[in-house]
Short mmCIF file of C-alpha atoms and ligand atoms in Angstrom, two decimals:
data_model
loop_
_atom_site.label_atom_id
_atom_site.label_comp_id
_atom_site.label_asym_id
_atom_site.label_seq_id
_atom_site.Cartn_x
_atom_site.Cartn_y
_atom_site.Cartn_z
CA MET B 202 0.05 0.06 0.00
CA THR B 203 1.18 3.47 -0.88
CA ASN B 204 0.23 7.00 -0.05
CA ARG B 205 -1.51 7.24 -3.38
CA SER B 206 -3.62 4.16 -3.03
CA TRP B 207 -4.89 5.13 0.48
CA ALA B 208 -5.43 8.80 -0.50
CA GLU B 209 -7.54 7.66 -3.52
CA ARG B 210 -9.70 5.37 -1.39
CA ASP B 211 -9.97 8.13 1.18
CA LEU B 212 -11.19 10.59 -1.36
CA ARG B 213 -13.88 8.37 -2.46
CA VAL B 214 -15.47 7.99 0.99
CA LEU B 215 -14.25 10.57 3.51
CA TRP B 216 -15.25 14.06 4.33
CA HIS B 217 -12.43 15.67 6.37
CA PRO B 218 -12.77 18.21 9.18
CA CYS B 219 -11.87 21.92 8.81
CA THR B 220 -11.26 21.28 5.13
CA GLN B 221 -12.39 22.56 1.72
CA MET B 222 -12.51 19.15 0.09
CA ARG B 223 -11.78 20.71 -3.32
CA ASP B 224 -8.31 21.53 -1.96
CA HIS B 225 -7.63 17.84 -1.97
CA ALA B 226 -8.03 17.59 -5.66
CA ASP B 227 -4.42 19.16 -5.96
CA PHE B 228 -3.03 18.07 -2.52
CA PRO B 229 -4.38 14.75 -1.36
CA PRO B 230 -4.48 14.03 2.40
CA ILE B 231 -1.28 12.24 3.69
CA PRO B 232 -1.87 8.63 4.98
CA ILE B 233 -0.07 8.02 8.11
CA ARG B 234 1.06 4.48 8.78
CA ARG B 235 2.66 4.91 12.23
CA GLY B 236 3.73 7.49 14.83
CA GLN B 237 6.80 7.39 17.07
CA GLY B 238 7.71 10.22 19.44
CA VAL B 239 7.44 13.49 17.68
CA TRP B 240 7.51 11.76 14.25
CA LEU B 241 4.79 10.57 11.94
CA GLU B 242 5.50 8.33 9.01
CA ASP B 243 3.42 7.95 5.83
CA PHE B 244 3.08 4.92 3.57
CA ASP B 245 5.83 5.99 1.26
CA GLY B 246 8.16 5.92 4.24
CA ARG B 247 8.48 9.75 4.51
CA ARG B 248 8.59 11.25 8.13
CA TYR B 249 7.12 14.43 9.43
CA LEU B 250 7.97 16.11 12.79
CA ASP B 251 4.57 16.78 14.42
CA ALA B 252 5.23 20.40 15.35
CA ILE B 253 1.62 21.05 16.31
CA SER B 254 1.06 17.92 18.49
CA SER B 255 -1.69 16.60 16.12
CA TRP B 256 -3.96 19.58 16.83
CA TRP B 257 -2.55 20.41 20.31
CA VAL B 258 -3.48 17.06 21.92
CA ASN B 259 -0.22 15.10 22.11
CA LEU B 260 1.98 15.71 25.19
CA PHE B 261 4.50 12.91 25.33
CA GLY B 262 4.86 11.71 21.81
CA HIS B 263 3.06 9.11 19.59
CA ALA B 264 3.24 5.54 20.63
CA ASN B 265 4.45 6.45 24.13
CA PRO B 266 5.47 3.16 25.78
CA ARG B 267 4.08 4.16 29.25
CA ILE B 268 0.64 5.30 27.95
CA ASN B 269 0.48 2.35 25.57
CA ALA B 270 1.14 -0.06 28.38
CA ALA B 271 -1.49 1.60 30.76
CA VAL B 272 -4.19 1.53 27.94
CA GLY B 273 -3.25 -2.19 27.22
CA VAL B 274 -3.77 -3.08 30.87
CA GLN B 275 -7.16 -1.25 31.15
CA LEU B 276 -8.13 -2.79 27.79
CA ALA B 277 -7.75 -6.30 29.30
CA GLN B 278 -9.82 -5.31 32.27
CA LEU B 279 -12.79 -3.11 31.10
CA GLU B 280 -13.13 -1.17 27.84
CA HIS B 281 -16.25 0.79 28.78
CA VAL B 282 -19.18 1.02 31.16
CA LEU B 283 -21.72 3.73 31.53
CA LEU B 284 -20.82 6.20 34.27
CA ALA B 285 -24.40 6.71 35.39
CA GLY B 286 -25.18 4.43 38.28
CA PHE B 287 -21.78 2.79 37.81
CA THR B 288 -18.24 3.84 38.45
CA HIS B 289 -14.64 2.55 37.77
CA GLU B 290 -11.18 2.84 39.11
CA PRO B 291 -9.65 4.89 36.27
CA ALA B 292 -12.28 7.53 36.76
CA VAL B 293 -12.13 7.71 40.48
CA ARG B 294 -8.34 7.87 40.51
CA LEU B 295 -8.25 10.51 37.63
CA SER B 296 -10.77 12.68 39.57
CA GLU B 297 -8.84 12.49 42.82
CA ARG B 298 -5.59 13.47 41.04
CA LEU B 299 -6.97 16.10 38.75
CA LEU B 300 -8.66 17.86 41.83
CA ALA B 301 -5.37 17.60 43.79
CA LEU B 302 -3.35 19.13 40.96
CA ALA B 303 -5.86 21.90 39.93
CA PRO B 304 -6.11 25.28 41.51
CA PRO B 305 -7.44 25.13 45.15
CA GLY B 306 -11.11 24.99 45.60
CA LEU B 307 -12.17 22.71 42.79
CA THR B 308 -13.87 19.66 44.37
CA ARG B 309 -15.71 17.68 41.65
CA ALA B 310 -14.98 16.36 38.15
CA PHE B 311 -17.67 16.02 35.48
CA TYR B 312 -16.58 14.25 32.36
CA ALA B 313 -17.30 14.40 28.61
CA ASP B 314 -15.62 13.30 25.51
CA SER B 315 -14.55 16.49 23.62
CA GLY B 316 -13.53 20.14 24.39
CA SER B 317 -16.68 21.49 22.82
CA ALA B 318 -18.83 19.18 24.91
CA ALA B 319 -16.95 20.37 28.11
CA VAL B 320 -17.73 23.97 27.00
CA GLU B 321 -21.38 23.04 26.50
CA ILE B 322 -21.46 21.52 29.90
CA ALA B 323 -19.84 24.53 31.52
CA LEU B 324 -22.41 26.93 29.87
CA LYS B 325 -25.34 24.76 30.83
CA MET B 326 -24.12 24.19 34.42
CA SER B 327 -23.62 27.87 34.99
CA PHE B 328 -27.00 28.76 33.60
CA HIS B 329 -28.66 25.96 35.50
CA TYR B 330 -26.87 26.94 38.78
CA TRP B 331 -28.54 30.38 38.51
CA GLN B 332 -31.96 28.77 37.72
CA ASN B 333 -31.54 26.57 40.85
CA ARG B 334 -30.60 29.60 42.88
CA GLY B 335 -33.70 31.34 41.75
CA ARG B 336 -31.93 33.88 39.63
CA LYS B 337 -33.94 33.15 36.57
CA ASN B 338 -33.01 36.34 34.58
CA ARG B 339 -29.44 35.16 34.12
CA THR B 340 -29.32 33.88 30.61
CA ARG B 341 -26.33 35.63 28.99
CA PHE B 342 -22.64 34.95 28.75
CA ILE B 343 -19.67 37.30 28.44
CA CYS B 344 -16.78 36.35 26.09
CA LEU B 345 -13.72 37.98 24.58
CA SER B 346 -13.28 39.15 20.96
CA ASN B 347 -11.16 36.63 18.94
CA SER B 348 -11.99 33.76 21.38
CA TYR B 349 -12.51 30.22 20.42
CA HIS B 350 -14.27 27.59 22.58
CA GLY B 351 -15.13 24.90 20.10
CA GLU B 352 -17.67 24.35 17.24
CA THR B 353 -20.89 22.83 18.68
CA LEU B 354 -23.62 25.48 18.68
CA GLY B 355 -23.26 26.56 22.33
CA ALA B 356 -19.44 26.67 22.19
CA LEU B 357 -19.36 28.28 18.78
CA ALA B 358 -21.71 31.09 20.12
CA VAL B 359 -19.25 32.15 22.84
CA GLY B 360 -16.42 32.10 20.32
CA ASP B 361 -15.59 34.94 18.05
CA VAL B 362 -13.49 33.63 15.08
CA ALA B 363 -15.53 34.60 12.10
CA LEU B 364 -14.22 31.84 9.83
CA TYR B 365 -16.02 29.27 12.07
CA LYS B 366 -18.93 31.26 13.31
CA GLN B 367 -20.24 33.64 10.67
CA THR B 368 -22.22 31.22 8.61
CA TYR B 369 -24.05 29.84 11.63
CA ALA B 370 -24.71 33.18 13.37
CA PRO B 371 -28.57 32.90 12.98
CA LEU B 372 -28.55 29.73 14.98
CA LEU B 373 -26.56 30.90 17.93
CA LEU B 374 -26.96 32.31 21.34
CA LYS B 375 -26.06 35.99 21.52
CA PRO B 376 -23.14 36.64 23.92
CA ILE B 377 -21.88 39.82 25.12
CA THR B 378 -18.55 40.26 23.41
CA VAL B 379 -15.80 42.31 25.14
CA GLY B 380 -12.52 43.45 23.58
CA SER B 381 -9.68 40.91 24.15
CA PRO B 382 -6.62 41.94 26.13
CA ASP B 383 -4.61 40.43 23.19
CA CYS B 384 -1.07 42.09 23.53
CA TYR B 385 -0.56 42.08 19.72
CA ARG B 386 -2.93 44.93 19.67
CA ARG B 387 -1.26 47.13 22.38
CA ALA B 388 -0.47 50.78 21.73
CA PRO B 389 3.06 51.41 20.68
CA GLY B 390 5.23 51.61 23.83
CA ALA B 391 2.68 50.04 26.12
CA SER B 392 3.64 46.83 27.97
CA CYS B 393 1.34 43.71 27.76
CA ALA B 394 0.42 44.31 31.45
CA GLU B 395 -0.62 47.96 30.85
CA HIS B 396 -2.59 46.90 27.77
CA ALA B 397 -4.41 44.16 29.71
CA GLY B 398 -5.16 46.64 32.45
CA ARG B 399 -6.59 49.20 29.83
CA MET B 400 -8.68 46.46 28.11
CA PHE B 401 -10.09 45.35 31.37
CA ALA B 402 -12.05 48.61 31.63
CA GLU B 403 -14.40 47.21 28.91
CA MET B 404 -14.90 44.00 30.91
CA GLU B 405 -15.57 45.91 34.10
CA ALA B 406 -18.09 48.09 32.30
CA ALA B 407 -19.90 45.03 30.77
CA LEU B 408 -20.12 43.40 34.20
CA SER B 409 -21.19 46.50 36.00
CA ARG B 410 -24.07 47.08 33.50
CA ARG B 411 -25.00 43.43 32.81
CA ALA B 412 -24.27 41.29 35.77
CA GLU B 413 -27.87 40.74 36.62
CA GLU B 414 -28.54 39.07 33.25
CA THR B 415 -25.16 37.24 33.08
CA CYS B 416 -24.34 33.67 34.07
CA ALA B 417 -20.66 33.59 33.45
CA VAL B 418 -17.58 35.09 31.78
CA ILE B 419 -15.78 32.55 29.63
CA ILE B 420 -12.12 33.03 28.69
CA GLU B 421 -9.11 31.08 27.53
CA PRO B 422 -6.41 31.99 30.00
CA LEU B 423 -3.23 33.68 28.62
CA VAL B 424 -3.39 32.42 25.04
CA GLN B 425 -6.19 32.70 22.53
CA CYS B 426 -5.04 29.68 20.55
CA ALA B 427 -7.36 29.25 17.63
CA GLY B 428 -7.54 33.00 17.40
CA GLY B 429 -4.03 32.98 16.07
CA MET B 430 -2.04 32.25 19.26
CA ARG B 431 -2.63 35.76 20.58
CA MET B 432 -1.26 36.16 24.12
CA TYR B 433 -2.05 38.36 27.02
CA ASP B 434 -0.79 39.34 30.50
CA PRO B 435 -1.89 37.35 33.57
CA VAL B 436 -2.99 40.52 35.36
CA TYR B 437 -6.14 40.40 33.30
CA LEU B 438 -7.02 37.11 34.90
CA SER B 439 -6.48 38.45 38.40
CA LEU B 440 -8.58 41.60 37.66
CA LEU B 441 -11.34 39.30 36.08
CA ARG B 442 -11.48 36.90 39.10
CA ALA B 443 -11.93 39.85 41.40
CA ALA B 444 -14.57 41.38 39.32
CA CYS B 445 -16.43 38.16 38.84
CA ASP B 446 -16.49 37.85 42.67
CA LYS B 447 -17.67 41.49 43.00
CA TYR B 448 -20.54 41.11 40.56
CA GLN B 449 -21.28 37.52 41.55
CA VAL B 450 -20.84 36.06 38.00
CA HIS B 451 -19.18 32.62 37.30
CA LEU B 452 -15.69 32.65 35.78
CA ILE B 453 -15.31 29.77 33.18
CA ALA B 454 -11.58 29.09 32.33
CA ASP B 455 -11.33 27.12 29.10
CA GLU B 456 -7.94 25.51 29.42
CA ILE B 457 -8.65 22.84 26.78
CA ALA B 458 -5.62 23.99 24.76
CA VAL B 459 -3.38 25.69 27.39
CA GLY B 460 -3.81 23.12 30.22
CA PHE B 461 -1.22 20.49 31.11
CA GLY B 462 1.95 22.55 30.82
CA ARG B 463 1.59 24.34 27.59
CA THR B 464 1.98 27.77 29.02
CA GLY B 465 4.88 26.77 31.39
CA THR B 466 2.78 26.00 34.41
CA LEU B 467 0.48 22.89 34.76
CA PHE B 468 -2.55 25.17 34.39
CA ALA B 469 -2.41 28.72 32.96
CA CYS B 470 -4.61 30.08 35.75
CA GLU B 471 -1.75 29.39 38.18
CA GLN B 472 0.18 32.28 36.74
CA ALA B 473 -2.44 34.66 38.13
CA GLY B 474 -2.96 32.63 41.20
CA ILE B 475 -6.73 32.27 40.53
CA THR B 476 -9.32 29.57 40.69
CA PRO B 477 -12.11 29.56 38.22
CA ASP B 478 -15.65 28.47 39.13
CA ILE B 479 -15.44 25.97 36.24
CA LEU B 480 -12.19 24.72 34.73
CA CYS B 481 -12.61 23.13 31.32
CA LEU B 482 -9.99 20.50 30.36
CA GLY B 483 -9.51 18.33 27.20
CA LYS B 484 -6.99 17.79 24.40
CA GLY B 485 -3.77 16.98 26.33
CA LEU B 486 -5.91 15.42 29.27
CA SER B 487 -5.49 11.97 27.86
CA GLY B 488 -1.99 12.62 26.51
CA GLY B 489 -3.52 12.84 22.99
CA TYR B 490 -4.64 9.26 22.94
CA LEU B 491 -8.37 9.15 23.32
CA PRO B 492 -11.32 11.65 23.35
CA LEU B 493 -11.77 12.86 27.00
CA SER B 494 -12.70 16.19 28.62
CA ALA B 495 -13.68 17.36 31.98
CA CYS B 496 -15.13 20.24 33.86
CA LEU B 497 -13.80 20.75 37.43
CA VAL B 498 -15.97 22.81 39.77
CA GLY B 499 -16.17 23.77 43.39
CA ASP B 500 -18.51 23.00 46.21
CA ASP B 501 -20.83 25.98 45.91
CA LEU B 502 -21.71 25.04 42.23
CA TYR B 503 -22.17 21.36 43.12
CA GLN B 504 -24.38 22.14 46.05
CA ALA B 505 -26.79 24.17 44.04
CA PHE B 506 -27.72 20.97 42.19
CA TYR B 507 -27.74 18.61 45.25
CA ALA B 508 -31.34 18.05 46.52
CA ASP B 509 -34.20 15.64 46.81
CA TYR B 510 -34.95 14.20 43.28
CA THR B 511 -38.36 15.80 43.33
CA ALA B 512 -36.89 19.28 43.68
CA GLN B 513 -35.84 18.74 39.99
CA LYS B 514 -32.41 20.39 40.43
CA ALA B 515 -30.17 17.55 39.04
CA PHE B 516 -27.86 18.17 36.15
CA LEU B 517 -29.14 15.63 33.67
CA HIS B 518 -26.48 16.11 31.03
CA SER B 519 -24.86 13.02 29.58
CA HIS B 520 -22.82 11.58 26.74
CA SER B 521 -22.62 7.88 25.76
CA TYR B 522 -18.84 7.67 26.35
CA THR B 523 -18.64 10.03 29.32
CA GLY B 524 -15.53 9.14 31.44
CA ASN B 525 -14.51 6.18 29.22
CA PRO B 526 -12.14 3.88 31.21
CA LEU B 527 -9.59 3.61 28.47
CA ALA B 528 -9.44 7.35 28.09
CA CYS B 529 -9.20 7.81 31.82
CA ALA B 530 -6.40 5.18 31.99
CA ALA B 531 -4.43 7.15 29.33
CA ALA B 532 -5.06 10.38 31.38
CA ASN B 533 -3.75 8.57 34.41
CA ALA B 534 -0.68 7.38 32.71
CA THR B 535 -0.15 10.98 31.45
CA LEU B 536 -0.32 12.32 35.03
CA ASP B 537 2.19 9.64 36.07
CA ILE B 538 4.69 11.06 33.46
CA PHE B 539 4.16 14.56 34.88
CA ARG B 540 4.72 13.16 38.33
CA ASP B 541 7.78 11.05 37.61
CA ASP B 542 9.74 12.98 35.04
CA ASP B 543 9.78 16.62 36.33
CA VAL B 544 8.27 17.75 33.05
CA LEU B 545 7.70 21.27 33.83
CA THR B 546 11.37 21.88 34.60
CA ARG B 547 12.60 20.10 31.43
CA ASN B 548 9.98 22.11 29.47
CA ARG B 549 11.57 25.35 30.77
CA ALA B 550 14.84 24.44 29.08
CA LEU B 551 13.03 23.39 25.88
CA ALA B 552 10.92 26.56 25.83
CA ALA B 553 14.11 28.69 26.14
CA HIS B 554 15.57 26.76 23.31
CA MET B 555 12.49 27.24 21.15
CA GLY B 556 12.63 30.99 21.93
CA LYS B 557 16.18 31.25 20.85
CA ALA B 558 15.72 29.13 17.71
CA ALA B 559 12.79 31.43 16.58
CA ALA B 560 14.24 34.69 17.70
CA SER B 561 16.08 35.61 14.42
CA LEU B 562 12.71 35.32 12.57
CA ALA B 563 11.72 38.59 14.17
CA ASP B 564 14.11 40.36 11.73
CA HIS B 565 12.35 38.98 8.68
CA PRO B 566 10.83 41.89 6.66
CA HIS B 567 7.38 40.14 6.76
CA VAL B 568 7.33 38.94 10.37
CA ALA B 569 5.46 41.47 12.45
CA GLU B 570 5.94 39.65 15.81
CA VAL B 571 7.52 36.60 17.34
CA ARG B 572 5.82 35.86 20.68
CA GLN B 573 6.07 33.04 23.17
CA GLN B 574 4.24 31.61 26.25
CA GLY B 575 5.99 28.59 27.60
CA MET B 576 5.80 25.71 25.10
CA ILE B 577 3.98 27.79 22.55
CA VAL B 578 5.86 30.04 20.02
CA ALA B 579 3.97 32.06 17.35
CA ILE B 580 5.43 33.91 14.37
CA GLU B 581 3.01 36.39 12.88
CA MET B 582 3.52 37.16 9.13
CA ALA B 583 2.26 40.58 7.84
CA LYS B 584 2.25 42.24 4.53
CA ASN B 585 3.59 45.41 6.20
CA LYS B 586 5.90 44.90 9.17
CA ALA B 587 5.60 48.45 10.46
CA THR B 588 1.89 48.92 10.17
CA ARG B 589 1.02 45.27 10.81
CA GLU B 590 -1.30 45.42 7.83
CA PRO B 591 -2.06 41.69 7.15
CA TYR B 592 -1.90 39.91 3.82
CA PRO B 593 -5.27 39.46 2.13
CA TRP B 594 -6.51 36.13 3.48
CA GLN B 595 -7.33 34.94 -0.07
CA GLU B 596 -3.48 34.71 -0.73
CA ARG B 597 -3.32 31.82 1.84
CA ARG B 598 0.30 32.54 2.79
CA GLY B 599 0.08 30.27 5.70
CA LEU B 600 -0.86 27.40 3.55
CA ARG B 601 2.22 28.04 1.47
CA VAL B 602 4.27 27.61 4.71
CA HIS B 603 2.43 24.39 5.46
CA ARG B 604 3.16 22.88 2.01
CA HIS B 605 6.70 23.99 1.98
CA ALA B 606 7.34 22.56 5.44
CA LEU B 607 5.77 19.09 4.58
CA GLU B 608 8.17 18.80 1.73
CA GLN B 609 10.90 19.40 4.24
CA GLY B 610 9.50 16.78 6.71
CA VAL B 611 7.84 19.16 9.25
CA LEU B 612 4.20 19.29 9.93
CA LEU B 613 3.28 22.94 10.53
CA ARG B 614 -0.26 24.11 10.28
CA PRO B 615 -0.39 27.90 10.38
CA LEU B 616 -3.51 29.61 11.69
CA GLY B 617 -4.10 32.09 8.82
CA ASP B 618 -0.76 33.89 8.61
CA VAL B 619 0.41 32.78 12.09
CA VAL B 620 3.09 30.07 11.99
CA TYR B 621 3.41 28.45 15.40
CA PHE B 622 5.24 25.66 17.22
CA MET B 623 3.34 23.62 19.81
CA PRO B 624 5.30 20.38 19.82
CA PRO B 625 5.06 17.30 22.06
CA TYR B 626 7.21 17.73 25.18
CA VAL B 627 9.56 14.86 24.12
CA ILE B 628 11.02 16.98 21.28
CA THR B 629 14.81 17.40 21.31
CA PRO B 630 16.81 20.60 20.98
CA GLU B 631 18.05 19.31 17.55
CA GLU B 632 14.56 18.58 16.39
CA ILE B 633 13.52 22.23 17.66
CA ASP B 634 16.40 23.54 15.46
CA LEU B 635 15.02 21.56 12.47
CA MET B 636 11.55 22.81 13.08
CA ALA B 637 12.72 26.49 13.31
CA ARG B 638 14.88 26.12 10.16
CA VAL B 639 12.17 24.77 8.08
CA ALA B 640 9.65 27.30 9.41
CA GLU B 641 12.13 30.12 8.47
CA GLN B 642 12.53 28.63 4.99
CA GLY B 643 8.83 28.26 4.67
CA ILE B 644 8.20 31.92 5.63
CA ILE B 645 10.75 33.12 3.18
CA HIS B 646 9.10 31.07 0.42
CA ALA B 647 5.59 32.24 1.45
CA THR B 648 6.31 35.89 1.62
CA LYS B 649 8.34 36.20 -1.68
C1 LIG Q 239 -9.77 22.78 20.71
C2 LIG Q 239 -10.49 23.71 21.65
C3 LIG Q 239 -11.86 23.53 22.09
C4 LIG Q 239 -12.70 22.40 21.48
O1 LIG Q 239 -12.27 21.08 21.81
P1 LIG Q 239 -12.66 19.89 20.79
O2 LIG Q 239 -12.11 18.79 21.52
O3 LIG Q 239 -12.00 20.20 19.45
O4 LIG Q 239 -14.19 19.98 20.73
C5 LIG Q 239 -12.36 24.37 23.02
N1 LIG Q 239 -11.68 25.34 23.53
C6 LIG Q 239 -10.33 25.55 23.24
C7 LIG Q 239 -9.67 26.71 23.90
C8 LIG Q 239 -9.73 24.84 22.19
O5 LIG Q 239 -8.58 25.04 21.91
#
């Protein structure tokens, strides 16, 4: 079997996510035969460095021996059982461990099977909490411009990336959208912290005017990933926590992308020393192995649902594969690696190396900014470096980088014109150098 034969069969029967299928008439999908560490290998024997962790899910490499073994042991024991009326060891252990590791004050774990589902749950829980507490007017959510929280209808509604949202706008809840603290948009000479402080005035105004109709504020802590890896100062999170307390509105932290060490700390919220009312986890939670997500909540939230059955206060949300034992076993093995290998310390050295390897790109005439938060480095291309005028989106410059990099054996998948690195934590300094070199060549090629 070759790339070509699989691609041909694929194109007769599959419809791929996030893809204009017409594009595949010229560039067929790449059939992957196996993965090992940061490397993916296709059916023609070509290898690709997975610089984006297969959509930000993989933490410790493909075919990680420790996670493989743990999933194998669980597979021999129990593949799945419903989590309503029943429980199992992997879910109990995982809940104990997540709650011990998460910011203080979170005491319950509710599971689902995708990040979007976790966001749906967070929105419904917050709304339902206020219903159960008799605050029936609270039906709105506050979100940030340029945010992304998934693509099911509820999650899409509280996002703000037009590419995904615009078409479906007539179907969606209407959130209250507040300007993002995105530091790329700071005034010349301002620091990220100053910019975040200034932008917070808009949030404060929205809360002071609309708190009585608002269930929750939902944000991605520190990095708006799908929005182009835009980053902001942690002071915004501290201010937001204080304001949500003051106005008695829930704070939902969507750490689906930034959780599990991506920003340098295990959870991004730690960098502001805050605890959200609901913490959404997904992606890296299972080490990138199996679909699993969770909402962690505190006791006040939990108790609002705890009553005699006839009071009709229970949270009746469910998914068939909620808390799947194989996925929980992969998650437990992932947490074992964090515990045993001092991952965050090792990542600090890798992050420093990534920063150094990408630094020279800042001098490129069509790179407007190189920015970094822990294990995420983003390189923003622009038509005009000084004014930051973007390239017309129709030119698809990022796609040119993607295709160029694939030829060189590196999987980069720019978000628009933002090239970024978000590799598995098992990457070596030499592999980082390769990734940066190929990105640089790709950017030179794409901006010619
Ligand atoms: C990816 C992502 C989601 C959605 O997760 P899925 O598993 O793709 O549904 C939600 N929020 C953020 C911040 C994400 O990056």
